[in-house]
mmCIF file with all atom_site columns, C-alpha atoms in Angstrom:
data_model
loop_
_atom_site.group_PDB
_atom_site.id
_atom_site.type_symbol
_atom_site.label_atom_id
_atom_site.label_alt_id
_atom_site.label_comp_id
_atom_site.label_asym_id
_atom_site.label_entity_id
_atom_site.label_seq_id
_atom_site.pdbx_PDB_ins_code
_atom_site.Cartn_x
_atom_site.Cartn_y
_atom_site.Cartn_z
_atom_site.occupancy
_atom_site.B_iso_or_equiv
_atom_site.pdbx_formal_charge
_atom_site.auth_seq_id
_atom_site.auth_comp_id
_atom_site.auth_asym_id
_atom_site.auth_atom_id
_atom_site.pdbx_PDB_model_num
ATOM 1   C CA . MET A 1 1   ? 106.134 121.191 100.065 1.00 50.00 ? 1   MET A CA 1
ATOM 2   C CA . CYS A 1 2   ? 109.779 120.290 100.597 1.00 50.00 ? 2   CYS A CA 1
ATOM 3   C CA . HIS A 1 3   ? 108.925 116.595 101.005 1.00 54.00 ? 3   HIS A CA 1
ATOM 4   C CA . TYR A 1 4   ? 107.151 116.570 97.633  1.00 54.00 ? 4   TYR A CA 1
ATOM 5   C CA . LYS A 1 5   ? 110.085 118.117 95.830  1.00 53.00 ? 5   LYS A CA 1
ATOM 6   C CA . GLN A 1 6   ? 112.669 115.814 97.397  1.00 57.00 ? 6   GLN A CA 1
ATOM 7   C CA . HIS A 1 7   ? 111.061 112.577 96.287  1.00 59.00 ? 7   HIS A CA 1
ATOM 8   C CA . LEU A 1 8   ? 109.290 113.602 93.097  1.00 61.00 ? 8   LEU A CA 1
ATOM 9   C CA . LEU A 1 9   ? 112.289 115.360 91.601  1.00 60.00 ? 9   LEU A CA 1
ATOM 10  C CA . GLN A 1 10  ? 114.977 113.048 93.065  1.00 63.00 ? 10  GLN A CA 1
ATOM 11  C CA . ASN A 1 11  ? 116.594 115.883 95.088  1.00 61.00 ? 11  ASN A CA 1
ATOM 12  C CA . GLU A 1 12  ? 117.379 117.876 91.945  1.00 63.00 ? 12  GLU A CA 1
ATOM 13  C CA . LEU A 1 13  ? 117.447 121.656 91.946  1.00 56.00 ? 13  LEU A CA 1
ATOM 14  C CA . THR A 1 14  ? 113.829 122.719 91.798  1.00 63.00 ? 14  THR A CA 1
ATOM 15  C CA . LEU A 1 15  ? 111.892 125.799 90.764  1.00 71.00 ? 15  LEU A CA 1
ATOM 16  C CA . ARG A 1 16  ? 113.915 126.664 87.715  1.00 74.00 ? 16  ARG A CA 1
ATOM 17  C CA . SER A 1 17  ? 111.553 129.467 86.715  1.00 76.00 ? 17  SER A CA 1
ATOM 18  C CA . ARG A 1 18  ? 112.353 133.077 87.470  1.00 80.00 ? 18  ARG A CA 1
ATOM 19  C CA . LYS A 1 19  ? 108.929 134.653 87.009  1.00 85.00 ? 19  LYS A CA 1
ATOM 20  C CA . PRO A 1 20  ? 106.304 134.377 89.772  1.00 85.00 ? 20  PRO A CA 1
ATOM 21  C CA . GLU A 1 21  ? 103.574 133.056 87.444  1.00 88.00 ? 21  GLU A CA 1
ATOM 22  C CA . LEU A 1 22  ? 105.904 130.324 86.144  1.00 86.00 ? 22  LEU A CA 1
ATOM 23  C CA . ILE A 1 23  ? 106.937 129.402 89.701  1.00 83.00 ? 23  ILE A CA 1
ATOM 24  C CA . ARG A 1 24  ? 103.231 129.040 90.553  1.00 87.00 ? 24  ARG A CA 1
ATOM 25  C CA . GLN A 1 25  ? 102.820 126.828 87.496  1.00 88.00 ? 25  GLN A CA 1
ATOM 26  C CA . GLU A 1 26  ? 105.749 124.634 88.594  1.00 84.00 ? 26  GLU A CA 1
ATOM 27  C CA . LEU A 1 27  ? 104.354 124.327 92.117  1.00 84.00 ? 27  LEU A CA 1
ATOM 28  C CA . TRP A 1 28  ? 100.935 123.361 90.774  1.00 89.00 ? 28  TRP A CA 1
ATOM 29  C CA . GLY A 1 29  ? 102.649 120.742 88.595  1.00 84.00 ? 29  GLY A CA 1
ATOM 30  C CA . VAL A 1 30  ? 104.424 119.242 91.619  1.00 82.00 ? 30  VAL A CA 1
ATOM 31  C CA . VAL A 1 31  ? 101.210 119.219 93.666  1.00 87.00 ? 31  VAL A CA 1
ATOM 32  C CA . LEU A 1 32  ? 99.319  117.645 90.762  1.00 89.00 ? 32  LEU A CA 1
ATOM 33  C CA . ALA A 1 33  ? 102.014 114.969 90.344  1.00 85.00 ? 33  ALA A CA 1
ATOM 34  C CA . TYR A 1 34  ? 101.973 114.261 94.089  1.00 88.00 ? 34  TYR A CA 1
ATOM 35  C CA . ASN A 1 35  ? 98.178  113.876 94.112  1.00 92.00 ? 35  ASN A CA 1
ATOM 36  C CA . LEU A 1 36  ? 98.300  111.610 91.052  1.00 89.00 ? 36  LEU A CA 1
ATOM 37  C CA . LEU A 1 37  ? 100.889 109.419 92.788  1.00 89.00 ? 37  LEU A CA 1
ATOM 38  C CA . ARG A 1 38  ? 98.818  109.231 95.966  1.00 91.00 ? 38  ARG A CA 1
ATOM 39  C CA . PHE A 1 39  ? 95.731  108.367 93.906  1.00 92.00 ? 39  PHE A CA 1
ATOM 40  C CA . MET A 1 40  ? 97.600  105.573 92.134  1.00 89.00 ? 40  MET A CA 1
ATOM 41  C CA . MET A 1 41  ? 98.934  104.311 95.476  1.00 91.00 ? 41  MET A CA 1
ATOM 42  C CA . ALA A 1 42  ? 95.372  104.241 96.811  1.00 92.00 ? 42  ALA A CA 1
ATOM 43  C CA . GLN A 1 43  ? 94.277  102.276 93.731  1.00 91.00 ? 43  GLN A CA 1
ATOM 44  C CA . MET A 1 44  ? 97.153  99.848  94.321  1.00 91.00 ? 44  MET A CA 1
ATOM 45  C CA . ALA A 1 45  ? 96.182  99.421  97.971  1.00 92.00 ? 45  ALA A CA 1
ATOM 46  C CA . TYR A 1 46  ? 92.503  98.872  97.188  1.00 91.00 ? 46  TYR A CA 1
ATOM 47  C CA . SER A 1 47  ? 93.412  96.228  94.610  1.00 91.00 ? 47  SER A CA 1
ATOM 48  C CA . LEU A 1 48  ? 94.824  94.153  97.492  1.00 91.00 ? 48  LEU A CA 1
ATOM 49  C CA . LYS A 1 49  ? 92.871  92.661  100.367 1.00 89.00 ? 49  LYS A CA 1
ATOM 50  C CA . ASN A 1 50  ? 93.244  94.214  103.822 1.00 89.00 ? 50  ASN A CA 1
ATOM 51  C CA . VAL A 1 51  ? 95.751  96.872  102.710 1.00 90.00 ? 51  VAL A CA 1
ATOM 52  C CA . GLU A 1 52  ? 95.223  100.559 103.388 1.00 91.00 ? 52  GLU A CA 1
ATOM 53  C CA . PRO A 1 53  ? 96.871  103.318 101.299 1.00 90.00 ? 53  PRO A CA 1
ATOM 54  C CA . TYR A 1 54  ? 99.143  104.358 104.194 1.00 90.00 ? 54  TYR A CA 1
ATOM 55  C CA . GLN A 1 55  ? 100.664 100.863 104.125 1.00 92.00 ? 55  GLN A CA 1
ATOM 56  C CA . ILE A 1 56  ? 102.165 101.435 100.655 1.00 93.00 ? 56  ILE A CA 1
ATOM 57  C CA . GLY A 1 57  ? 105.746 102.753 100.746 1.00 92.00 ? 57  GLY A CA 1
ATOM 58  C CA . PHE A 1 58  ? 105.829 106.214 99.164  1.00 90.00 ? 58  PHE A CA 1
ATOM 59  C CA . LYS A 1 59  ? 109.401 106.406 97.911  1.00 89.00 ? 59  LYS A CA 1
ATOM 60  C CA . GLN A 1 60  ? 109.520 103.003 96.198  1.00 90.00 ? 60  GLN A CA 1
ATOM 61  C CA . ALA A 1 61  ? 106.025 103.364 94.751  1.00 90.00 ? 61  ALA A CA 1
ATOM 62  C CA . ALA A 1 62  ? 106.776 106.896 93.559  1.00 88.00 ? 62  ALA A CA 1
ATOM 63  C CA . LEU A 1 63  ? 109.910 105.788 91.699  1.00 89.00 ? 63  LEU A CA 1
ATOM 64  C CA . TYR A 1 64  ? 108.062 102.906 90.062  1.00 91.00 ? 64  TYR A CA 1
ATOM 65  C CA . LEU A 1 65  ? 104.942 104.907 89.211  1.00 87.00 ? 65  LEU A CA 1
ATOM 66  C CA . THR A 1 66  ? 106.821 107.884 87.756  1.00 86.00 ? 66  THR A CA 1
ATOM 67  C CA . ALA A 1 67  ? 108.744 105.508 85.483  1.00 88.00 ? 67  ALA A CA 1
ATOM 68  C CA . GLN A 1 68  ? 105.564 103.714 84.396  1.00 87.00 ? 68  GLN A CA 1
ATOM 69  C CA . LEU A 1 69  ? 103.454 106.828 83.964  1.00 82.00 ? 69  LEU A CA 1
ATOM 70  C CA . SER A 1 70  ? 106.186 108.622 81.997  1.00 85.00 ? 70  SER A CA 1
ATOM 71  C CA . ILE A 1 71  ? 106.064 105.954 79.270  1.00 87.00 ? 71  ILE A CA 1
ATOM 72  C CA . LEU A 1 72  ? 102.254 105.981 79.157  1.00 85.00 ? 72  LEU A CA 1
ATOM 73  C CA . PRO A 1 73  ? 102.026 108.670 76.418  1.00 87.00 ? 73  PRO A CA 1
ATOM 74  C CA . ALA A 1 74  ? 104.003 106.381 74.074  1.00 90.00 ? 74  ALA A CA 1
ATOM 75  C CA . VAL A 1 75  ? 101.639 103.435 74.652  1.00 88.00 ? 75  VAL A CA 1
ATOM 76  C CA . ALA A 1 76  ? 98.887  102.824 72.132  1.00 91.00 ? 76  ALA A CA 1
ATOM 77  C CA . PRO A 1 77  ? 95.485  103.811 73.576  1.00 90.00 ? 77  PRO A CA 1
ATOM 78  C CA . GLY A 1 78  ? 94.181  100.249 73.334  1.00 92.00 ? 78  GLY A CA 1
ATOM 79  C CA . LYS A 1 79  ? 97.027  98.969  75.528  1.00 91.00 ? 79  LYS A CA 1
ATOM 80  C CA . VAL A 1 80  ? 96.593  101.483 78.376  1.00 88.00 ? 80  VAL A CA 1
ATOM 81  C CA . PRO A 1 81  ? 94.257  99.196  80.402  1.00 90.00 ? 81  PRO A CA 1
ATOM 82  C CA . LYS A 1 82  ? 96.829  96.386  80.135  1.00 91.00 ? 82  LYS A CA 1
ATOM 83  C CA . VAL A 1 83  ? 99.586  98.706  81.414  1.00 88.00 ? 83  VAL A CA 1
ATOM 84  C CA . MET A 1 84  ? 97.364  99.891  84.264  1.00 88.00 ? 84  MET A CA 1
ATOM 85  C CA . ASN A 1 85  ? 96.635  96.278  85.240  1.00 90.00 ? 85  ASN A CA 1
ATOM 86  C CA . GLU A 1 86  ? 100.381 95.547  85.221  1.00 90.00 ? 86  GLU A CA 1
ATOM 87  C CA . ILE A 1 87  ? 100.914 98.535  87.531  1.00 89.00 ? 87  ILE A CA 1
ATOM 88  C CA . LEU A 1 88  ? 98.228  97.260  89.908  1.00 89.00 ? 88  LEU A CA 1
ATOM 89  C CA . ALA A 1 89  ? 99.772  93.769  89.780  1.00 90.00 ? 89  ALA A CA 1
ATOM 90  C CA . MET A 1 90  ? 102.992 95.201  91.246  1.00 91.00 ? 90  MET A CA 1
ATOM 91  C CA . ALA A 1 91  ? 101.122 96.650  94.237  1.00 91.00 ? 91  ALA A CA 1
ATOM 92  C CA . GLU A 1 92  ? 102.029 93.825  96.581  1.00 92.00 ? 92  GLU A CA 1
ATOM 93  C CA . SER A 1 93  ? 105.747 94.565  96.287  1.00 91.00 ? 93  SER A CA 1
ATOM 94  C CA . PHE A 1 94  ? 105.247 98.057  97.775  1.00 92.00 ? 94  PHE A CA 1
ATOM 95  C CA . VAL A 1 95  ? 103.383 97.020  100.926 1.00 94.00 ? 95  VAL A CA 1
ATOM 96  C CA . LEU A 1 96  ? 105.335 98.011  104.014 1.00 92.00 ? 96  LEU A CA 1
ATOM 97  C CA . PRO A 1 97  ? 105.977 95.458  106.761 1.00 90.00 ? 97  PRO A CA 1
ATOM 98  C CA . ALA A 1 98  ? 103.773 95.676  109.833 1.00 85.00 ? 98  ALA A CA 1
ATOM 99  C CA . ARG A 1 99  ? 104.961 98.142  112.437 1.00 82.00 ? 99  ARG A CA 1
ATOM 100 C CA . ARG A 1 100 ? 106.520 96.629  115.498 1.00 83.00 ? 100 ARG A CA 1
ATOM 101 C CA . GLN A 1 101 ? 105.026 97.281  118.909 1.00 83.00 ? 101 GLN A CA 1
ATOM 102 C CA . ARG A 1 102 ? 106.291 100.220 120.933 1.00 75.00 ? 102 ARG A CA 1
ATOM 103 C CA . HIS A 1 103 ? 108.476 99.388  123.904 1.00 80.00 ? 103 HIS A CA 1
ATOM 104 C CA . TYR A 1 104 ? 107.483 102.588 125.632 1.00 81.00 ? 104 TYR A CA 1
ATOM 105 C CA . PRO A 1 105 ? 104.087 104.265 125.395 1.00 81.00 ? 105 PRO A CA 1
ATOM 106 C CA . ARG A 1 106 ? 103.868 107.731 123.944 1.00 83.00 ? 106 ARG A CA 1
ATOM 107 C CA . ALA A 1 107 ? 104.264 110.487 126.486 1.00 85.00 ? 107 ALA A CA 1
ATOM 108 C CA . VAL A 1 108 ? 104.264 114.254 126.444 1.00 87.00 ? 108 VAL A CA 1
ATOM 109 C CA . LYS A 1 109 ? 107.692 115.389 127.456 1.00 85.00 ? 109 LYS A CA 1
ATOM 110 C CA . LYS A 1 110 ? 108.144 118.314 129.785 1.00 83.00 ? 110 LYS A CA 1
ATOM 111 C CA . LYS A 1 111 ? 109.315 121.439 128.029 1.00 83.00 ? 111 LYS A CA 1
ATOM 112 C CA . PRO A 1 112 ? 112.851 122.448 129.068 1.00 82.00 ? 112 PRO A CA 1
ATOM 113 C CA . GLN A 1 113 ? 112.946 125.580 131.234 1.00 79.00 ? 113 GLN A CA 1
ATOM 114 C CA . ARG A 1 114 ? 115.247 128.463 130.406 1.00 81.00 ? 114 ARG A CA 1
ATOM 115 C CA . TYR A 1 115 ? 115.592 129.442 134.032 1.00 79.00 ? 115 TYR A CA 1
ATOM 116 C CA . PRO A 1 116 ? 115.689 127.269 137.135 1.00 75.00 ? 116 PRO A CA 1
ATOM 117 C CA . LEU A 1 117 ? 112.453 127.122 139.042 1.00 73.00 ? 117 LEU A CA 1
ATOM 118 C CA . ARG A 1 118 ? 112.346 128.878 142.371 1.00 75.00 ? 118 ARG A CA 1
ATOM 119 C CA . ARG A 1 119 ? 111.454 126.500 145.155 1.00 76.00 ? 119 ARG A CA 1
ATOM 120 C CA . PRO A 1 120 ? 108.811 127.730 147.563 1.00 76.00 ? 120 PRO A CA 1
ATOM 121 C CA . GLN A 1 121 ? 110.350 128.770 150.891 1.00 78.00 ? 121 GLN A CA 1
ATOM 122 C CA . LYS A 1 122 ? 109.120 127.126 154.060 1.00 74.00 ? 122 LYS A CA 1
ATOM 123 C CA . LEU A 1 123 ? 107.417 129.341 156.591 1.00 72.00 ? 123 LEU A CA 1
ATOM 124 C CA . ASN A 1 124 ? 108.796 129.061 160.162 1.00 64.00 ? 124 ASN A CA 1
#
């Protein structure tokens, strides 16, 4: 939940409500906004060829989409499809570069021991 609040609310103080039911309402609002952003990012990705939703950068897309979606209520209903097409046209600018190859393969690291291990004693 912390990740959602950091990016969606630009690191501002969150959960301004004092009553539990209003805090729940705020949390549902953040989760709803996050899911709407992810849905729009998926739409952006699917509008491009060979791009998956995980290849769209979250932070940049979130800033752009929140700005665009916040002005949507002021747009005349007949112009909403045009605005949505403009949003989808910007999709290519949010595609992340391809990941570089790993130099070292993934490995499970040994857990550090609190106490030194006792070596087995040799029998004479």
